[in-house]
XYZ file of C-alpha atoms in Angstrom:
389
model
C 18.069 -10.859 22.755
C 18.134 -14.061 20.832
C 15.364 -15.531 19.150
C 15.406 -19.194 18.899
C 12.423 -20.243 16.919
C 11.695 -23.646 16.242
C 13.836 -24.901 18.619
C 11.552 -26.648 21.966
C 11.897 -26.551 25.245
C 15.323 -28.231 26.193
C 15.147 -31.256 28.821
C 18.517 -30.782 31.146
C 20.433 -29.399 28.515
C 24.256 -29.425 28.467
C 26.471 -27.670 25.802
C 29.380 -29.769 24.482
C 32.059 -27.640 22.670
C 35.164 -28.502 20.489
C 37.157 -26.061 18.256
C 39.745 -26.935 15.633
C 43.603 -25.094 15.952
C 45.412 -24.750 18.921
C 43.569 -26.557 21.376
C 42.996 -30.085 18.981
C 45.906 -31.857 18.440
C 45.537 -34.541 15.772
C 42.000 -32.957 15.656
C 40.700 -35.476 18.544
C 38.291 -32.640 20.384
C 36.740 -31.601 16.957
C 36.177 -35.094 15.942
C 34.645 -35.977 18.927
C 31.415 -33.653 18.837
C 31.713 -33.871 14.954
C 30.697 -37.717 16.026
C 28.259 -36.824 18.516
C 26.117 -34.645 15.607
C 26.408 -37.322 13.246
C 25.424 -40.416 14.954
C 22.383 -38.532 16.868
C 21.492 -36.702 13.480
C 22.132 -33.055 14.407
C 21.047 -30.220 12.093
C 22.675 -26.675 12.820
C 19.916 -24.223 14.159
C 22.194 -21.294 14.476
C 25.645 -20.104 12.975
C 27.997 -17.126 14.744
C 28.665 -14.511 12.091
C 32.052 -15.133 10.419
C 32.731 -11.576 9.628
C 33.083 -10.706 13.523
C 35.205 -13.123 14.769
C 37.320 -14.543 11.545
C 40.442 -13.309 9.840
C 39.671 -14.918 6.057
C 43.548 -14.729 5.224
C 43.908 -17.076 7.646
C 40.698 -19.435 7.622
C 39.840 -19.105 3.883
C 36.167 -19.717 2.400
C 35.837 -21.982 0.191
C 33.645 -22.640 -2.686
C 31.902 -25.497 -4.221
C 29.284 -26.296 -6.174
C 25.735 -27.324 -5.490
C 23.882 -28.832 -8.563
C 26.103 -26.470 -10.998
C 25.065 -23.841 -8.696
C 28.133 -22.601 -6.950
C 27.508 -22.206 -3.141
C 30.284 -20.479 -0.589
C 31.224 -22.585 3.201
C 32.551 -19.491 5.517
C 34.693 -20.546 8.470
C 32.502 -20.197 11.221
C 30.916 -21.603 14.472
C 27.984 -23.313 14.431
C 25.158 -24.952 17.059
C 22.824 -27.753 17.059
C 20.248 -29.621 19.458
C 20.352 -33.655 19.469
C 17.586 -35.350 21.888
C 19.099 -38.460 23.122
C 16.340 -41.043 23.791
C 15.806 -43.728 26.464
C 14.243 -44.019 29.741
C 16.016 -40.407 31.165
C 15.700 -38.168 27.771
C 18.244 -35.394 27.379
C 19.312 -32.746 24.600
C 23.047 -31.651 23.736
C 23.551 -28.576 22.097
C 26.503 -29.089 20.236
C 28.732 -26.219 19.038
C 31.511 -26.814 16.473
C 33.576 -24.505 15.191
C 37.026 -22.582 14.230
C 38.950 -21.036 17.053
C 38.311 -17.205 16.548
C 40.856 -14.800 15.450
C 39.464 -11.800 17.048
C 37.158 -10.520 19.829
C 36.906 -13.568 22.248
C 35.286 -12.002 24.887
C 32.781 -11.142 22.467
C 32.378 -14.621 21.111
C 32.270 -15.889 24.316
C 29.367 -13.563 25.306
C 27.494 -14.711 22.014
C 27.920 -18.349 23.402
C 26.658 -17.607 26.811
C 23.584 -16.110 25.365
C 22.343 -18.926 23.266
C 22.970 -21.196 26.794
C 20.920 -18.762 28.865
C 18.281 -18.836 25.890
C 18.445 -22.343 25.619
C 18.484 -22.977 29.730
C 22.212 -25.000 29.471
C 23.007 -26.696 32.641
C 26.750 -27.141 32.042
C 29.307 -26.431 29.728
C 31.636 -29.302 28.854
C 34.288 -28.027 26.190
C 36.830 -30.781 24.799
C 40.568 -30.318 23.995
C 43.710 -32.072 23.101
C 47.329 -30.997 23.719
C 50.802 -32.928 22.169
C 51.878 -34.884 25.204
C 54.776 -37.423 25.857
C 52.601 -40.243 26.308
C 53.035 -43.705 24.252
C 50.627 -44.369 22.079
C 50.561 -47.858 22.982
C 48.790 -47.019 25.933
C 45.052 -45.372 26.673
C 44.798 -42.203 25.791
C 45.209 -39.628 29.081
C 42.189 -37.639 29.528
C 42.115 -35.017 32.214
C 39.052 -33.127 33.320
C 39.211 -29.575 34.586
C 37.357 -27.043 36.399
C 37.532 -23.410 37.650
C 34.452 -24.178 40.553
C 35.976 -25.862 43.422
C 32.088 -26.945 44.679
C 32.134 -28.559 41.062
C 35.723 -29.817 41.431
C 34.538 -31.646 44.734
C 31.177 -33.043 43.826
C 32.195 -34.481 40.316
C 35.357 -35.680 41.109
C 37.254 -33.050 38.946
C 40.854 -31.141 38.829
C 40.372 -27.760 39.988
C 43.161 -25.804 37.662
C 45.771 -23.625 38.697
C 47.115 -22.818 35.611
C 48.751 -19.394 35.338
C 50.124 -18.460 31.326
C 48.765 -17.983 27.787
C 45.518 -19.812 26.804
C 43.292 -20.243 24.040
C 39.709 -20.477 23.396
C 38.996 -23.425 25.563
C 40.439 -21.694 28.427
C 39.022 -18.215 27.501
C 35.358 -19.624 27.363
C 35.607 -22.178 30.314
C 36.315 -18.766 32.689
C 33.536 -16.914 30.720
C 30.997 -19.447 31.927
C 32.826 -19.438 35.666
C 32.217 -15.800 35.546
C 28.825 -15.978 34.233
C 27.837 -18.283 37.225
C 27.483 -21.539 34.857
C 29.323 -24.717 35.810
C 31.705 -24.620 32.958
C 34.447 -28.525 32.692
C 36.777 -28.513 30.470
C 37.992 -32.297 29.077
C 41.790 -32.518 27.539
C 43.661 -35.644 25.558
C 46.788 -36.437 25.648
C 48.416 -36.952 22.010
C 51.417 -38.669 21.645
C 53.862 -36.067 19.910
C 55.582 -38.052 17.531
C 52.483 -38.821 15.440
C 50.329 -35.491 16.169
C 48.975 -35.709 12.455
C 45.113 -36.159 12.262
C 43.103 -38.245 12.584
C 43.900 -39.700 15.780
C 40.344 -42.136 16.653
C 41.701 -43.622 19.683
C 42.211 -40.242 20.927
C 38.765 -39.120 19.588
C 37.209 -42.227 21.791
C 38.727 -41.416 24.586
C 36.947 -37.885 25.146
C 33.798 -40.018 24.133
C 34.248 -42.176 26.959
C 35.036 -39.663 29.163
C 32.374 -37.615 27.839
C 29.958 -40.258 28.587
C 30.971 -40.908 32.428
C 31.056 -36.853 33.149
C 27.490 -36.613 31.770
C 25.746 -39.571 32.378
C 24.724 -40.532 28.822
C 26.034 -43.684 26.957
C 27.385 -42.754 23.248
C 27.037 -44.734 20.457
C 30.441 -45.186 19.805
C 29.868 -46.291 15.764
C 33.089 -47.513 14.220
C 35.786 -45.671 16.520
C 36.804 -49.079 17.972
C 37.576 -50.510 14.989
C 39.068 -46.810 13.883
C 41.315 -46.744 17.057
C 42.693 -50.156 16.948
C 43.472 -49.641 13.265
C 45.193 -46.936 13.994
C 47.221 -48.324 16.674
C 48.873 -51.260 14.669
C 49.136 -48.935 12.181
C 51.732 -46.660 13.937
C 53.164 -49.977 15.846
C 54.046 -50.728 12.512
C 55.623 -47.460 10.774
C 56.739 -47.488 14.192
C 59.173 -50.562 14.342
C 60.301 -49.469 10.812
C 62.701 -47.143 12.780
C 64.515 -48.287 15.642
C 65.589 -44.962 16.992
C 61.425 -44.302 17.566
C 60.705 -47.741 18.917
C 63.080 -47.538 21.916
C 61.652 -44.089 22.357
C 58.767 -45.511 22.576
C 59.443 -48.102 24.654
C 61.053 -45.546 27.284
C 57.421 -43.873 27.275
C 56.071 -46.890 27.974
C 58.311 -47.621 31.189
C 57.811 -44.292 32.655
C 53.869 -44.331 31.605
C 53.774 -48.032 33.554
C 56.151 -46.222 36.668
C 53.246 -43.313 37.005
C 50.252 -45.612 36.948
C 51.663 -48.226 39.316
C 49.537 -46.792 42.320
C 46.007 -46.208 40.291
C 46.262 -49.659 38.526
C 44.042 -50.757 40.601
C 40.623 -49.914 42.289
C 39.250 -46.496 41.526
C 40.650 -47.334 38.178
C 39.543 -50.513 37.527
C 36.093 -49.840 39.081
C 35.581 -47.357 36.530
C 36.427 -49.504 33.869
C 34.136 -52.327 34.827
C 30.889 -50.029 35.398
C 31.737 -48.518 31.892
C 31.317 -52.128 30.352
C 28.308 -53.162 32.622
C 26.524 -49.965 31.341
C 27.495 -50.552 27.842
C 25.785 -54.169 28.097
C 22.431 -53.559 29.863
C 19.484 -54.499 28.150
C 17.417 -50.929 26.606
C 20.661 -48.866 28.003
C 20.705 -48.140 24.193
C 19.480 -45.111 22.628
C 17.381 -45.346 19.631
C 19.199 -45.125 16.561
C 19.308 -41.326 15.455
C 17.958 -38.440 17.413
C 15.684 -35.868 17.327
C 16.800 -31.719 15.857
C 15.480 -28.845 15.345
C 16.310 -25.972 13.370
C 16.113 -22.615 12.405
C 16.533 -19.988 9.580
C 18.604 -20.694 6.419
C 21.192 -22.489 7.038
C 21.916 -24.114 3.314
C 25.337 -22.258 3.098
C 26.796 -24.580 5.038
C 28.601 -27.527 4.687
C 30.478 -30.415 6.733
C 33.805 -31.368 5.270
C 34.723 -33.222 7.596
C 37.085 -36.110 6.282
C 36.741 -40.336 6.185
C 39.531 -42.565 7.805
C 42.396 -42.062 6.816
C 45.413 -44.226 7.303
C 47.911 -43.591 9.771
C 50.637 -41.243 9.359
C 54.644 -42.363 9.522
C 55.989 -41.551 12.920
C 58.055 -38.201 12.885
C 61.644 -39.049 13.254
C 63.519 -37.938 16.777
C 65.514 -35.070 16.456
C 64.884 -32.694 19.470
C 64.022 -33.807 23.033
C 61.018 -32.925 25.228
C 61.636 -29.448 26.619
C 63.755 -28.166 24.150
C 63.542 -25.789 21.338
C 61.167 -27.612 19.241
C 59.896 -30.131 21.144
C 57.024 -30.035 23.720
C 56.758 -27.335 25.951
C 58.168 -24.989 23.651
C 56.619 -23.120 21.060
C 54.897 -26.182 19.694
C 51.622 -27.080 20.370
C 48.812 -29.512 19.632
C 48.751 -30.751 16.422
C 52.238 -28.978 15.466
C 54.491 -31.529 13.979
C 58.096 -30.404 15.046
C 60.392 -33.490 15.737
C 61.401 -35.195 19.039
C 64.160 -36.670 20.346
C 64.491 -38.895 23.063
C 66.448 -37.562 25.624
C 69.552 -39.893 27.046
C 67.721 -40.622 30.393
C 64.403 -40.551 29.410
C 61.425 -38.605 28.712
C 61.468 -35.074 30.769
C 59.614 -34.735 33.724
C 58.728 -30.878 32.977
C 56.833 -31.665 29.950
C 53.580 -31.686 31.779
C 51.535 -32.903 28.917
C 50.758 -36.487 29.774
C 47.406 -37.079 32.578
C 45.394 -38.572 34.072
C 42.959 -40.840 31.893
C 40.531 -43.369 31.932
C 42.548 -46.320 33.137
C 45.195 -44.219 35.504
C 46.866 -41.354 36.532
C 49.713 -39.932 34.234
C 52.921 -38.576 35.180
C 52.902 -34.637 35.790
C 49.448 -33.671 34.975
C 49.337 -30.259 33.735
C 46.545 -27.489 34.946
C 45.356 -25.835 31.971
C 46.352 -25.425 28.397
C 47.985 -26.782 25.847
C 50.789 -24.768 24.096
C 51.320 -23.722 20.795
C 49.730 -23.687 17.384
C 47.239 -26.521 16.247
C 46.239 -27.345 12.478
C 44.811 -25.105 10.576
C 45.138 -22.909 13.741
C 44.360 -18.987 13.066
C 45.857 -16.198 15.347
C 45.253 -16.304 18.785
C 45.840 -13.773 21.856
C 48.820 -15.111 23.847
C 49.873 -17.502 21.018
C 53.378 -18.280 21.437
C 55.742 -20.160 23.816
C 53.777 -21.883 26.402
C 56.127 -23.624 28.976
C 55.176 -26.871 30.898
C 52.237 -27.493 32.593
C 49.832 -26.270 30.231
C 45.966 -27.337 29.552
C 42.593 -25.989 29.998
């Protein structure tokens, strides 16, 4: 049984999940709740045990120092309850962590229990896979489900995927299974500049985020962040030719695939995101309200500031082939790509549908490969096309 002291009553509770490695490329999922805790003022109640789920050879402690004192951050996975304000109050429970190296199912149980405890509604868990999408362009998001009732009512992919998964995929079937409405929300990175941070990327889950659950997100500086980092790679960009026109050749086929949706279920959705963004008291109050429990001193958030955009990786092997997408790289691996002589290939499967459009070949589950600072996972390897969850 889990004891959750000091933590009240939850009002219609949803859990939103990230984890860093192979499921968030240019760490885009990660960031995403990592924004959520900090602009709503989150304070970790509860931390998984790193010594069942970790390998440290792999995710290393570290140590640092505290007033001279010197203090030890484990790898780990950790939760936290926001309250968002406003006219229809609701609490997140936000859980951040590594992806595991060892005994999912058990990890996955451990999760489940602190949602029954806490009386979760739904699970939302974010992702992002390397895709061949321009970056010029908004950001693909996709959002699937395993319930077809939940596929129907919310307007959802139901996933067919069939291959090697990670976490996200693992712990959206766990909640299937357990009988809670589990979604799972992936972003489409373009491959040739898969180094984090990625903002615009990061805003687009946010966004999405914020139509699947019904809450608006104070979004902070990640405007600014994500057009920054746009003209930034436009302009390491057009220092190579070679990546330009590849570029530009992602842009044609991007524009081809969202002919159709370019207008009204698309644009609808657009427009009632910036009504509801400009209503008068749709704001919530600044901060949030946490709670906590037991000692949780011996840990620390690292996360980084901005950082400025990294040079585009030069083309050397095209989509499909060994090295590029839909091999054995993955999200947030930086192996170069070439573009191929008649264009980007339609088996990559990583580009999909997102908040302006539909994208060309929309995978089903998940994402393939290893992602930064990824540990070991079961079924890590070669993923094929057609991956997400």
């Amino acid at each position: 049984m889990i004891e959750l002291e000091g933590v009240p009553e939850l009002i219609d509770p949803v859990m939103v999940a990230a984890f860093e490695g192979w499921n968030d490329a240019g760490d885009a999922a990660s960031t995403a709740v990592a924004h959520l805790d900090r602009e709503w003022k989150g304070e970790v109640f509860a931390a998984l045990d790193a010594e069942d789920y970790y390998d440290f050879q792999v995710n290393r402690p570290t140590v640092w120092l505290d007033n001279g004192v010197r203090k030890i951050t484990w790898p780990t996975t950790r939760l936290s309850v926001v309250r968002v304000g406003g006219d229809k109050p609701r609490d997140l429970v936000l859980v951040r962590g590594i992806e595991p190296s060892m005994r999912w199912r058990s990890f996955c149980n451990e999760l489940l229990g602190f949602a029954h405890e806490l009386g979760v509604e739904m699970v939302v868990v974010l992702g992002a896979l390397l895709g061949d999408t321009p970056h010029t362009r908004p950001v693909p998001v996709s959002g699937v489900t395993s319930d077809p009732d939940l596929a129907r009512t919310m307007d959802l992919e139901e996933t067919r995927y069939e291959g090697p998964t990670g976490i996200v995929g693992i712990l959206q079937e766990a909640c299937t299974h357990a009988g809670v409405p589990a979604v799972s929300l992936w972003a489409a990175v373009p491959h040739y500049v898969s180094q984090p941070p990625n903002p615009k990327a990061t805003l687009a889950l946010l966004n999405r985020l914020e139509d699947l659950i019904g809450l608006r997100i104070p979004l902070g500086e990640l405007p600014e962040d994500a057009r920054a980092w746009q003209l930034g790679v436009d302009q390491l960009a057009a220092e190579d030719s070679e990546v330009a026109e590849y570029v530009q050749t992602l842009e044609e086929a991007r524009d081809t695939a969202e002919l159709p949706e370019a207008s009204g279920e698309a644009i609808a959705r657009e427009f009632e995101r910036y009504l509801r963004r400009r209503e008068p008291g749709s704001a919530p109050p600044p901060g949030g309200h946490a709670t906590e429990s037991g000692d949780a001193t011996y840990l620390r958030d690292t996360s980084s500031g901005r950082t400025r955009p990294p040079k585009p990786v030069r083309p050397e092997a095209g989509p499909g082939q060994p090295g590029g997408p839909g091999q054995s790289g993955g999200p947030g691996q930086q192996d170069p790509v070439k573009p191929p002589s008649d264009g980007p290939d339609d088996r990559s499967g990583d580009s999909r549908a997102g908040d302006s459009g539909t994208a060309d070949n929309r995978p089903d589950d998940e994402p393939d490969g290893d992602g930064p600072d990824s540990g070991p996972a079961d079924g890590d390897g070669a993923d094929g096309p057609h991956s997400q969850d």
